Amino acid sequence: RFFRYLRYQCCRHIFLECGRNVNVERGAFFASGSRLKIGDNSGLGINCHVPGNIVIGRNVMMGPDCHILGANHAFDRIDIPIIEQGFEEPKMTVIEDDVWIGMRVIFTPGRSVKTGSIIAAGCVLTKDFPSRSLVGGNPSRLIRVREGSY
C-alpha cells in the first residue's frame, strides 16, 4: 500500500491529468507520461506498457501485462528494408469510462474503447467497437453487447 501511494504521488506530478484514487501498479511503463491523461479510480496494470499520449477515462481496470501500441513501423516501400523506413505517425488511444481490460491484451495503434466495454484477456484489439461491447479473440471480434442502461 505504501509503494502504491508513492507511485500515485509521483505520477500526479508527471501526468498531464491524473484523477483521484489512481492506481499505477509496479512495472508500469508510460514513456515520459507528460501527455497521459487518466481519470478517477482508474489504473495502469502490473507491467503494462502504454504510450505517453493516451487518454484513460474514469473507473478503468487494466489487468497485468497489457500493451498499448502508439505507432507501427512504416513498410510501404519495397525498395528499402523495413528497418530503415522508420515509423508511421503516432496515433492516440482513447479508453472511455467504466472499461475492464483483461490480462495480456494488446492494442494496435489508435484504438478507441467505448464506455462500459470489456476487453477479454489475451485479446488483440485491432478495431473499434460500440459502447458496452464484450470483445475477445485474435483478431478481436464482438462477442456480445452488454444490456442495460447508464
mmCIF file of N, CA and C in Angstrom, residues 9-142:
data_model
loop_
_atom_site.group_PDB
_atom_site.id
_atom_site.type_symbol
_atom_site.label_atom_id
_atom_site.label_comp_id
_atom_site.label_asym_id
_atom_site.label_seq_id
_atom_site.Cartn_x
_atom_site.Cartn_y
_atom_site.Cartn_z
ATOM 1 N N GLN A 9 1.576 9.423 -5.959
ATOM 2 C CA GLN A 9 2.047 10.784 -5.698
ATOM 3 C C GLN A 9 3.036 11.251 -6.770
ATOM 4 N N CYS A 10 3.904 10.385 -7.211
ATOM 5 C CA CYS A 10 4.850 10.738 -8.284
ATOM 6 C C CYS A 10 4.112 11.003 -9.595
ATOM 7 N N CYS A 11 3.202 10.110 -9.942
ATOM 8 C CA CYS A 11 2.502 10.238 -11.228
ATOM 9 C C CYS A 11 1.587 11.456 -11.273
ATOM 10 N N ARG A 12 1.046 11.874 -10.139
ATOM 11 C CA ARG A 12 0.223 13.093 -10.109
ATOM 12 C C ARG A 12 0.987 14.288 -10.672
ATOM 13 N N HIS A 13 2.298 14.288 -10.478
ATOM 14 C CA HIS A 13 3.127 15.413 -10.932
ATOM 15 C C HIS A 13 3.732 15.174 -12.313
ATOM 16 N N ILE A 14 3.643 13.956 -12.813
ATOM 17 C CA ILE A 14 4.196 13.627 -14.126
ATOM 18 C C ILE A 14 3.119 13.713 -15.207
ATOM 19 N N PHE A 15 1.968 13.104 -14.964
ATOM 20 C CA PHE A 15 0.902 13.014 -15.968
ATOM 21 C C PHE A 15 0.303 14.387 -16.255
ATOM 22 N N LEU A 16 -0.169 14.555 -17.489
ATOM 23 C CA LEU A 16 -0.840 15.785 -17.864
ATOM 24 C C LEU A 16 -2.087 15.988 -16.999
ATOM 25 N N GLU A 17 -2.853 14.909 -16.818
ATOM 26 C CA GLU A 17 -4.006 14.923 -15.915
ATOM 27 C C GLU A 17 -4.028 13.604 -15.163
ATOM 28 N N CYS A 18 -4.236 13.689 -13.853
ATOM 29 C CA CYS A 18 -4.275 12.486 -13.018
ATOM 30 C C CYS A 18 -5.396 12.651 -12.009
ATOM 31 N N GLY A 19 -6.420 11.806 -12.123
ATOM 32 C CA GLY A 19 -7.570 11.884 -11.228
ATOM 33 C C GLY A 19 -7.261 11.392 -9.827
ATOM 34 N N ARG A 20 -8.302 11.321 -9.025
ATOM 35 C CA ARG A 20 -8.185 10.827 -7.656
ATOM 36 C C ARG A 20 -8.196 9.304 -7.653
ATOM 37 N N ASN A 21 -7.514 8.733 -6.658
ATOM 38 C CA ASN A 21 -7.519 7.288 -6.455
ATOM 39 C C ASN A 21 -7.032 6.519 -7.688
ATOM 40 N N VAL A 22 -6.000 7.013 -8.324
ATOM 41 C CA VAL A 22 -5.405 6.340 -9.485
ATOM 42 C C VAL A 22 -4.383 5.330 -8.984
ATOM 43 N N ASN A 23 -4.421 4.130 -9.564
ATOM 44 C CA ASN A 23 -3.518 3.056 -9.159
ATOM 45 C C ASN A 23 -2.526 2.772 -10.287
ATOM 46 N N VAL A 24 -1.259 3.064 -10.066
ATOM 47 C CA VAL A 24 -0.206 2.746 -11.028
ATOM 48 C C VAL A 24 0.570 1.576 -10.435
ATOM 49 N N GLU A 25 0.383 0.405 -11.019
ATOM 50 C CA GLU A 25 1.000 -0.807 -10.476
ATOM 51 C C GLU A 25 2.490 -0.851 -10.776
ATOM 52 N N ARG A 26 3.175 -1.756 -10.098
ATOM 53 C CA ARG A 26 4.610 -1.898 -10.284
ATOM 54 C C ARG A 26 4.927 -2.332 -11.714
ATOM 55 N N GLY A 27 6.007 -1.805 -12.246
ATOM 56 C CA GLY A 27 6.455 -2.171 -13.585
ATOM 57 C C GLY A 27 5.707 -1.487 -14.711
ATOM 58 N N ALA A 28 4.772 -0.597 -14.398
ATOM 59 C CA ALA A 28 4.030 0.104 -15.457
ATOM 60 C C ALA A 28 4.974 1.045 -16.198
ATOM 61 N N PHE A 29 4.947 0.980 -17.526
ATOM 62 C CA PHE A 29 5.771 1.856 -18.363
ATOM 63 C C PHE A 29 4.840 2.784 -19.124
ATOM 64 N N PHE A 30 5.110 4.100 -19.065
ATOM 65 C CA PHE A 30 4.237 5.082 -19.715
ATOM 66 C C PHE A 30 5.036 6.186 -20.387
ATOM 67 N N ALA A 31 6.214 5.850 -20.919
ATOM 68 C CA ALA A 31 7.101 6.826 -21.575
ATOM 69 C C ALA A 31 7.330 8.002 -20.629
ATOM 70 N N SER A 32 7.291 9.223 -21.138
ATOM 71 C CA SER A 32 7.505 10.367 -20.241
ATOM 72 C C SER A 32 6.257 10.652 -19.409
ATOM 73 N N GLY A 33 5.083 10.227 -19.896
ATOM 74 C CA GLY A 33 3.837 10.453 -19.178
ATOM 75 C C GLY A 33 3.327 11.874 -19.228
ATOM 76 N N SER A 34 4.071 12.762 -19.875
ATOM 77 C CA SER A 34 3.724 14.189 -19.845
ATOM 78 C C SER A 34 2.459 14.518 -20.636
ATOM 79 N N ARG A 35 1.986 13.607 -21.488
ATOM 80 C CA ARG A 35 0.742 13.841 -22.241
ATOM 81 C C ARG A 35 -0.328 12.825 -21.874
ATOM 82 N N LEU A 36 -0.079 12.032 -20.838
ATOM 83 C CA LEU A 36 -1.005 10.995 -20.419
ATOM 84 C C LEU A 36 -2.100 11.596 -19.541
ATOM 85 N N LYS A 37 -3.349 11.212 -19.823
ATOM 86 C CA LYS A 37 -4.494 11.643 -19.018
ATOM 87 C C LYS A 37 -5.167 10.397 -18.469
ATOM 88 N N ILE A 38 -5.425 10.405 -17.169
ATOM 89 C CA ILE A 38 -6.097 9.265 -16.542
ATOM 90 C C ILE A 38 -7.099 9.786 -15.518
ATOM 91 N N GLY A 39 -8.308 9.226 -15.545
ATOM 92 C CA GLY A 39 -9.401 9.696 -14.693
ATOM 93 C C GLY A 39 -9.462 9.024 -13.337
ATOM 94 N N ASP A 40 -10.400 9.476 -12.526
ATOM 95 C CA ASP A 40 -10.607 8.967 -11.170
ATOM 96 C C ASP A 40 -10.818 7.458 -11.156
ATOM 97 N N ASN A 41 -10.264 6.812 -10.131
ATOM 98 C CA ASN A 41 -10.479 5.383 -9.857
ATOM 99 C C ASN A 41 -10.002 4.459 -10.973
ATOM 100 N N SER A 42 -9.056 4.890 -11.777
ATOM 101 C CA SER A 42 -8.533 4.065 -12.859
ATOM 102 C C SER A 42 -7.133 3.593 -12.522
ATOM 103 N N GLY A 43 -6.639 2.648 -13.305
ATOM 104 C CA GLY A 43 -5.321 2.128 -13.014
ATOM 105 C C GLY A 43 -4.571 1.655 -14.231
ATOM 106 N N LEU A 44 -3.255 1.610 -14.079
ATOM 107 C CA LEU A 44 -2.349 1.006 -15.056
ATOM 108 C C LEU A 44 -1.897 -0.311 -14.450
ATOM 109 N N GLY A 45 -2.099 -1.405 -15.167
ATOM 110 C CA GLY A 45 -1.832 -2.736 -14.637
ATOM 111 C C GLY A 45 -0.358 -3.050 -14.445
ATOM 112 N N ILE A 46 -0.110 -4.118 -13.728
ATOM 113 C CA ILE A 46 1.254 -4.595 -13.490
ATOM 114 C C ILE A 46 1.939 -4.851 -14.833
ATOM 115 N N ASN A 47 3.139 -4.307 -14.989
ATOM 116 C CA ASN A 47 3.957 -4.495 -16.190
ATOM 117 C C ASN A 47 3.281 -4.060 -17.483
ATOM 118 N N CYS A 48 2.327 -3.148 -17.396
ATOM 119 C CA CYS A 48 1.687 -2.671 -18.627
ATOM 120 C C CYS A 48 2.665 -1.758 -19.373
ATOM 121 N N HIS A 49 2.386 -1.565 -20.632
ATOM 122 C CA HIS A 49 3.211 -0.708 -21.488
ATOM 123 C C HIS A 49 2.240 0.161 -22.287
ATOM 124 N N VAL A 50 2.183 1.452 -21.968
ATOM 125 C CA VAL A 50 1.263 2.357 -22.653
ATOM 126 C C VAL A 50 2.048 3.523 -23.242
ATOM 127 N N PRO A 51 1.569 4.070 -24.367
ATOM 128 C CA PRO A 51 2.250 5.227 -24.944
ATOM 129 C C PRO A 51 2.021 6.466 -24.082
ATOM 130 N N GLY A 52 2.832 7.462 -24.275
ATOM 131 C CA GLY A 52 2.729 8.680 -23.473
ATOM 132 C C GLY A 52 1.564 9.564 -23.838
ATOM 133 N N ASN A 53 0.891 9.290 -24.960
ATOM 134 C CA ASN A 53 -0.203 10.155 -25.411
ATOM 135 C C ASN A 53 -1.543 9.424 -25.371
ATOM 136 N N ILE A 54 -1.848 8.801 -24.254
ATOM 137 C CA ILE A 54 -3.084 8.036 -24.123
ATOM 138 C C ILE A 54 -4.063 8.781 -23.221
ATOM 139 N N VAL A 55 -5.361 8.582 -23.469
ATOM 140 C CA VAL A 55 -6.405 9.126 -22.611
ATOM 141 C C VAL A 55 -7.154 7.948 -22.012
ATOM 142 N N ILE A 56 -7.192 7.893 -20.684
ATOM 143 C CA ILE A 56 -7.885 6.833 -19.957
ATOM 144 C C ILE A 56 -8.945 7.495 -19.091
ATOM 145 N N GLY A 57 -10.178 7.061 -19.239
ATOM 146 C CA GLY A 57 -11.294 7.668 -18.519
ATOM 147 C C GLY A 57 -11.361 7.262 -17.058
ATOM 148 N N ARG A 58 -12.553 7.407 -16.480
ATOM 149 C CA ARG A 58 -12.798 7.076 -15.075
ATOM 150 C C ARG A 58 -13.188 5.598 -14.939
ATOM 151 N N ASN A 59 -12.815 5.020 -13.805
ATOM 152 C CA ASN A 59 -13.216 3.655 -13.448
ATOM 153 C C ASN A 59 -12.769 2.617 -14.476
ATOM 154 N N VAL A 60 -11.532 2.737 -14.918
ATOM 155 C CA VAL A 60 -10.960 1.786 -15.875
ATOM 156 C C VAL A 60 -10.051 0.818 -15.131
ATOM 157 N N MET A 61 -10.313 -0.472 -15.306
ATOM 158 C CA MET A 61 -9.477 -1.519 -14.722
ATOM 159 C C MET A 61 -8.614 -2.115 -15.827
ATOM 160 N N MET A 62 -7.334 -2.253 -15.563
ATOM 161 C CA MET A 62 -6.414 -2.822 -16.540
ATOM 162 C C MET A 62 -5.669 -3.981 -15.889
ATOM 163 N N GLY A 63 -5.769 -5.147 -16.499
ATOM 164 C CA GLY A 63 -5.074 -6.318 -15.994
ATOM 165 C C GLY A 63 -3.575 -6.237 -16.257
ATOM 166 N N PRO A 64 -2.826 -7.210 -15.770
ATOM 167 C CA PRO A 64 -1.380 -7.202 -15.948
ATOM 168 C C PRO A 64 -0.949 -7.474 -17.386
ATOM 169 N N ASP A 65 0.236 -6.984 -17.710
ATOM 170 C CA ASP A 65 0.917 -7.272 -18.979
ATOM 171 C C ASP A 65 0.180 -6.778 -20.222
ATOM 172 N N CYS A 66 -0.586 -5.719 -20.113
ATOM 173 C CA CYS A 66 -1.253 -5.143 -21.285
ATOM 174 C C CYS A 66 -0.268 -4.260 -22.047
ATOM 175 N N HIS A 67 -0.375 -4.283 -23.353
ATOM 176 C CA HIS A 67 0.487 -3.462 -24.200
ATOM 177 C C HIS A 67 -0.381 -2.655 -25.156
ATOM 178 N N ILE A 68 -0.231 -1.356 -25.093
ATOM 179 C CA ILE A 68 -0.973 -0.454 -25.964
ATOM 180 C C ILE A 68 0.047 0.220 -26.870
ATOM 181 N N LEU A 69 -0.026 -0.078 -28.149
ATOM 182 C CA LEU A 69 0.947 0.448 -29.097
ATOM 183 C C LEU A 69 0.541 1.830 -29.565
ATOM 184 N N GLY A 70 1.526 2.709 -29.705
ATOM 185 C CA GLY A 70 1.257 4.071 -30.145
ATOM 186 C C GLY A 70 1.525 4.289 -31.621
ATOM 187 N N ALA A 71 2.402 3.462 -32.214
ATOM 188 C CA ALA A 71 2.759 3.625 -33.629
ATOM 189 C C ALA A 71 3.264 2.294 -34.171
ATOM 190 N N ASN A 72 3.197 2.150 -35.474
ATOM 191 C CA ASN A 72 3.716 0.980 -36.173
ATOM 192 C C ASN A 72 4.932 1.359 -36.996
ATOM 193 N N HIS A 73 5.694 0.355 -37.380
ATOM 194 C CA HIS A 73 6.772 0.588 -38.334
ATOM 195 C C HIS A 73 6.169 0.923 -39.691
ATOM 196 N N ALA A 74 6.805 1.795 -40.423
ATOM 197 C CA ALA A 74 6.412 2.047 -41.811
ATOM 198 C C ALA A 74 6.927 0.885 -42.654
ATOM 199 N N PHE A 75 6.146 0.501 -43.672
ATOM 200 C CA PHE A 75 6.570 -0.627 -44.507
ATOM 201 C C PHE A 75 6.079 -0.506 -45.949
ATOM 202 N N ASP A 76 5.719 0.715 -46.373
ATOM 203 C CA ASP A 76 5.134 0.926 -47.688
ATOM 204 C C ASP A 76 6.088 0.653 -48.847
ATOM 205 N N ARG A 77 7.334 0.953 -48.660
ATOM 206 C CA ARG A 77 8.297 0.807 -49.755
ATOM 207 C C ARG A 77 8.924 -0.580 -49.740
ATOM 208 N N ILE A 78 9.086 -1.141 -50.921
ATOM 209 C CA ILE A 78 9.725 -2.452 -51.008
ATOM 210 C C ILE A 78 11.164 -2.358 -51.513
ATOM 211 N N ASP A 79 11.589 -1.140 -51.876
ATOM 212 C CA ASP A 79 12.947 -0.965 -52.387
ATOM 213 C C ASP A 79 13.980 -0.751 -51.283
ATOM 214 N N ILE A 80 13.522 -0.564 -50.035
ATOM 215 C CA ILE A 80 14.450 -0.441 -48.912
ATOM 216 C C ILE A 80 13.955 -1.327 -47.770
ATOM 217 N N PRO A 81 14.871 -1.806 -46.923
ATOM 218 C CA PRO A 81 14.455 -2.673 -45.819
ATOM 219 C C PRO A 81 13.502 -1.961 -44.865
ATOM 220 N N ILE A 82 12.588 -2.717 -44.291
ATOM 221 C CA ILE A 82 11.612 -2.165 -43.346
ATOM 222 C C ILE A 82 12.318 -1.472 -42.189
ATOM 223 N N ILE A 83 13.417 -2.030 -41.743
ATOM 224 C CA ILE A 83 14.138 -1.459 -40.597
ATOM 225 C C ILE A 83 14.619 -0.041 -40.863
ATOM 226 N N GLU A 84 14.761 0.330 -42.118
ATOM 227 C CA GLU A 84 15.235 1.661 -42.482
ATOM 228 C C GLU A 84 14.104 2.636 -42.821
ATOM 229 N N GLN A 85 12.849 2.203 -42.723
ATOM 230 C CA GLN A 85 11.722 3.054 -43.122
ATOM 231 C C GLN A 85 11.145 3.884 -41.972
ATOM 232 N N GLY A 86 11.605 3.654 -40.767
ATOM 233 C CA GLY A 86 11.117 4.455 -39.639
ATOM 234 C C GLY A 86 9.738 4.025 -39.174
ATOM 235 N N PHE A 87 9.035 4.997 -38.588
ATOM 236 C CA PHE A 87 7.719 4.712 -38.009
ATOM 237 C C PHE A 87 6.638 5.543 -38.680
ATOM 238 N N GLU A 88 5.394 5.031 -38.621
ATOM 239 C CA GLU A 88 4.244 5.820 -39.038
ATOM 240 C C GLU A 88 4.001 6.901 -37.993
ATOM 241 N N GLU A 89 3.151 7.848 -38.324
ATOM 242 C CA GLU A 89 2.769 8.898 -37.375
ATOM 243 C C GLU A 89 2.076 8.246 -36.167
ATOM 244 N N PRO A 90 2.458 8.628 -34.931
ATOM 245 C CA PRO A 90 1.805 8.050 -33.749
ATOM 246 C C PRO A 90 0.301 8.341 -33.741
ATOM 247 N N LYS A 91 -0.468 7.378 -33.226
ATOM 248 C CA LYS A 91 -1.916 7.519 -33.135
ATOM 249 C C LYS A 91 -2.318 7.451 -31.664
ATOM 250 N N MET A 92 -3.289 8.276 -31.289
ATOM 251 C CA MET A 92 -3.729 8.336 -29.900
ATOM 252 C C MET A 92 -4.769 7.252 -29.612
ATOM 253 N N THR A 93 -4.615 6.599 -28.485
ATOM 254 C CA THR A 93 -5.587 5.636 -27.989
ATOM 255 C C THR A 93 -6.451 6.316 -26.935
ATOM 256 N N VAL A 94 -7.755 6.086 -27.004
ATOM 257 C CA VAL A 94 -8.700 6.649 -26.028
ATOM 258 C C VAL A 94 -9.493 5.495 -25.420
ATOM 259 N N ILE A 95 -9.452 5.421 -24.098
ATOM 260 C CA ILE A 95 -10.236 4.441 -23.356
ATOM 261 C C ILE A 95 -11.239 5.229 -22.531
ATOM 262 N N GLU A 96 -12.516 5.064 -22.835
ATOM 263 C CA GLU A 96 -13.553 5.830 -22.149
ATOM 264 C C GLU A 96 -13.824 5.260 -20.756
ATOM 265 N N ASP A 97 -14.877 5.732 -20.096
ATOM 266 C CA ASP A 97 -15.193 5.377 -18.710
ATOM 267 C C ASP A 97 -15.724 3.951 -18.581
ATOM 268 N N ASP A 98 -15.526 3.391 -17.374
ATOM 269 C CA ASP A 98 -16.103 2.099 -16.986
ATOM 270 C C ASP A 98 -15.716 0.991 -17.955
ATOM 271 N N VAL A 99 -14.422 0.795 -18.130
ATOM 272 C CA VAL A 99 -13.906 -0.229 -19.036
ATOM 273 C C VAL A 99 -13.063 -1.207 -18.238
ATOM 274 N N TRP A 100 -13.192 -2.482 -18.570
ATOM 275 C CA TRP A 100 -12.384 -3.534 -17.962
ATOM 276 C C TRP A 100 -11.526 -4.136 -19.054
ATOM 277 N N ILE A 101 -10.214 -4.067 -18.876
ATOM 278 C CA ILE A 101 -9.256 -4.623 -19.835
ATOM 279 C C ILE A 101 -8.595 -5.809 -19.162
ATOM 280 N N GLY A 102 -8.765 -6.990 -19.738
ATOM 281 C CA GLY A 102 -8.226 -8.204 -19.141
ATOM 282 C C GLY A 102 -6.715 -8.320 -19.276
ATOM 283 N N MET A 103 -6.200 -9.397 -18.772
ATOM 284 C CA MET A 103 -4.767 -9.671 -18.759
ATOM 285 C C MET A 103 -4.218 -9.881 -20.172
ATOM 286 N N ARG A 104 -3.049 -9.330 -20.436
ATOM 287 C CA ARG A 104 -2.287 -9.522 -21.678
ATOM 288 C C ARG A 104 -3.041 -9.119 -22.935
ATOM 289 N N VAL A 105 -3.792 -8.052 -22.853
ATOM 290 C CA VAL A 105 -4.456 -7.502 -24.036
ATOM 291 C C VAL A 105 -3.450 -6.655 -24.804
ATOM 292 N N ILE A 106 -3.483 -6.731 -26.122
ATOM 293 C CA ILE A 106 -2.627 -5.923 -26.981
ATOM 294 C C ILE A 106 -3.525 -5.020 -27.824
ATOM 295 N N PHE A 107 -3.253 -3.722 -27.776
ATOM 296 C CA PHE A 107 -3.985 -2.742 -28.567
ATOM 297 C C PHE A 107 -3.124 -2.358 -29.768
ATOM 298 N N THR A 108 -3.672 -2.380 -30.968
ATOM 299 C CA THR A 108 -2.977 -1.788 -32.099
ATOM 300 C C THR A 108 -3.137 -0.268 -32.001
ATOM 301 N N PRO A 109 -2.283 0.503 -32.670
ATOM 302 C CA PRO A 109 -2.309 1.967 -32.510
ATOM 303 C C PRO A 109 -3.659 2.604 -32.876
ATOM 304 N N GLY A 110 -4.044 3.613 -32.080
ATOM 305 C CA GLY A 110 -5.196 4.441 -32.400
ATOM 306 C C GLY A 110 -6.544 3.862 -32.055
ATOM 307 N N ARG A 111 -6.606 2.891 -31.192
ATOM 308 C CA ARG A 111 -7.895 2.286 -30.840
ATOM 309 C C ARG A 111 -8.695 3.203 -29.930
ATOM 310 N N SER A 112 -10.011 3.063 -29.998
ATOM 311 C CA SER A 112 -10.936 3.789 -29.140
ATOM 312 C C SER A 112 -11.852 2.760 -28.486
ATOM 313 N N VAL A 113 -11.780 2.659 -27.166
ATOM 314 C CA VAL A 113 -12.611 1.713 -26.426
ATOM 315 C C VAL A 113 -13.739 2.515 -25.780
ATOM 316 N N LYS A 114 -14.955 2.184 -26.132
ATOM 317 C CA LYS A 114 -16.127 2.945 -25.695
ATOM 318 C C LYS A 114 -16.585 2.578 -24.283
ATOM 319 N N THR A 115 -17.376 3.453 -23.691
ATOM 320 C CA THR A 115 -17.888 3.324 -22.330
ATOM 321 C C THR A 115 -18.540 1.969 -22.088
ATOM 322 N N GLY A 116 -18.217 1.392 -20.921
ATOM 323 C CA GLY A 116 -18.864 0.161 -20.476
ATOM 324 C C GLY A 116 -18.379 -1.101 -21.160
ATOM 325 N N SER A 117 -17.294 -1.033 -21.899
ATOM 326 C CA SER A 117 -16.810 -2.199 -22.638
ATOM 327 C C SER A 117 -15.914 -3.088 -21.791
ATOM 328 N N ILE A 118 -15.842 -4.347 -22.205
ATOM 329 C CA ILE A 118 -14.949 -5.331 -21.596
ATOM 330 C C ILE A 118 -14.099 -5.910 -22.715
ATOM 331 N N ILE A 119 -12.782 -5.893 -22.505
ATOM 332 C CA ILE A 119 -11.855 -6.473 -23.468
ATOM 333 C C ILE A 119 -11.286 -7.724 -22.805
ATOM 334 N N ALA A 120 -11.607 -8.891 -23.357
ATOM 335 C CA ALA A 120 -11.256 -10.160 -22.737
ATOM 336 C C ALA A 120 -9.750 -10.394 -22.719
ATOM 337 N N ALA A 121 -9.310 -11.169 -21.756
ATOM 338 C CA ALA A 121 -7.896 -11.496 -21.608
ATOM 339 C C ALA A 121 -7.343 -12.091 -22.902
ATOM 340 N N GLY A 122 -6.138 -11.678 -23.254
ATOM 341 C CA GLY A 122 -5.459 -12.217 -24.425
ATOM 342 C C GLY A 122 -5.931 -11.667 -25.753
ATOM 343 N N CYS A 123 -6.848 -10.739 -25.743
ATOM 344 C CA CYS A 123 -7.393 -10.167 -26.977
ATOM 345 C C CYS A 123 -6.337 -9.312 -27.681
ATOM 346 N N VAL A 124 -6.338 -9.358 -29.003
ATOM 347 C CA VAL A 124 -5.544 -8.426 -29.803
ATOM 348 C C VAL A 124 -6.547 -7.471 -30.430
ATOM 349 N N LEU A 125 -6.631 -6.270 -29.876
ATOM 350 C CA LEU A 125 -7.645 -5.297 -30.270
ATOM 351 C C LEU A 125 -7.209 -4.605 -31.550
ATOM 352 N N THR A 126 -7.868 -4.947 -32.654
ATOM 353 C CA THR A 126 -7.473 -4.462 -33.979
ATOM 354 C C THR A 126 -8.442 -3.465 -34.577
ATOM 355 N N LYS A 127 -9.610 -3.283 -33.948
ATOM 356 C CA LYS A 127 -10.588 -2.317 -34.451
ATOM 357 C C LYS A 127 -11.431 -1.816 -33.297
ATOM 358 N N ASP A 128 -12.280 -0.826 -33.579
ATOM 359 C CA ASP A 128 -13.124 -0.210 -32.560
ATOM 360 C C ASP A 128 -14.508 -0.861 -32.556
ATOM 361 N N PHE A 129 -15.143 -0.829 -31.400
ATOM 362 C CA PHE A 129 -16.456 -1.435 -31.217
ATOM 363 C C PHE A 129 -17.369 -0.457 -30.504
ATOM 364 N N PRO A 130 -18.715 -0.672 -30.534
ATOM 365 C CA PRO A 130 -19.644 0.248 -29.873
ATOM 366 C C PRO A 130 -19.577 0.148 -28.349
ATOM 367 N N SER A 131 -20.239 1.067 -27.676
ATOM 368 C CA SER A 131 -20.311 1.070 -26.211
ATOM 369 C C SER A 131 -20.855 -0.248 -25.693
ATOM 370 N N ARG A 132 -20.417 -0.612 -24.486
ATOM 371 C CA ARG A 132 -20.877 -1.807 -23.769
ATOM 372 C C ARG A 132 -20.579 -3.110 -24.506
ATOM 373 N N SER A 133 -19.539 -3.111 -25.326
ATOM 374 C CA SER A 133 -19.174 -4.313 -26.062
ATOM 375 C C SER A 133 -18.350 -5.255 -25.203
ATOM 376 N N LEU A 134 -18.574 -6.542 -25.388
ATOM 377 C CA LEU A 134 -17.698 -7.575 -24.853
ATOM 378 C C LEU A 134 -16.908 -8.089 -26.046
ATOM 379 N N VAL A 135 -15.591 -7.855 -26.021
ATOM 380 C CA VAL A 135 -14.732 -8.111 -27.176
ATOM 381 C C VAL A 135 -13.662 -9.116 -26.772
ATOM 382 N N GLY A 136 -13.347 -10.048 -27.658
ATOM 383 C CA GLY A 136 -12.285 -11.013 -27.384
ATOM 384 C C GLY A 136 -11.725 -11.572 -28.669
ATOM 385 N N GLY A 137 -10.662 -12.335 -28.550
ATOM 386 C CA GLY A 137 -10.088 -13.055 -29.668
ATOM 387 C C GLY A 137 -8.901 -12.377 -30.321
ATOM 388 N N ASN A 138 -8.327 -13.101 -31.273
ATOM 389 C CA ASN A 138 -7.205 -12.621 -32.066
ATOM 390 C C ASN A 138 -7.420 -13.062 -33.507
ATOM 391 N N PRO A 139 -7.801 -12.118 -34.381
ATOM 392 C CA PRO A 139 -8.044 -10.701 -34.118
ATOM 393 C C PRO A 139 -9.359 -10.506 -33.351
ATOM 394 N N SER A 140 -9.517 -9.298 -32.827
ATOM 395 C CA SER A 140 -10.668 -9.008 -31.980
ATOM 396 C C SER A 140 -11.982 -9.151 -32.732
ATOM 397 N N ARG A 141 -12.988 -9.621 -31.998
ATOM 398 C CA ARG A 141 -14.339 -9.707 -32.562
ATOM 399 C C ARG A 141 -15.343 -9.440 -31.453
ATOM 400 N N LEU A 142 -16.510 -8.970 -31.862
ATOM 401 C CA LEU A 142 -17.579 -8.676 -30.909
ATOM 402 C C LEU A 142 -18.196 -9.996 -30.451
#
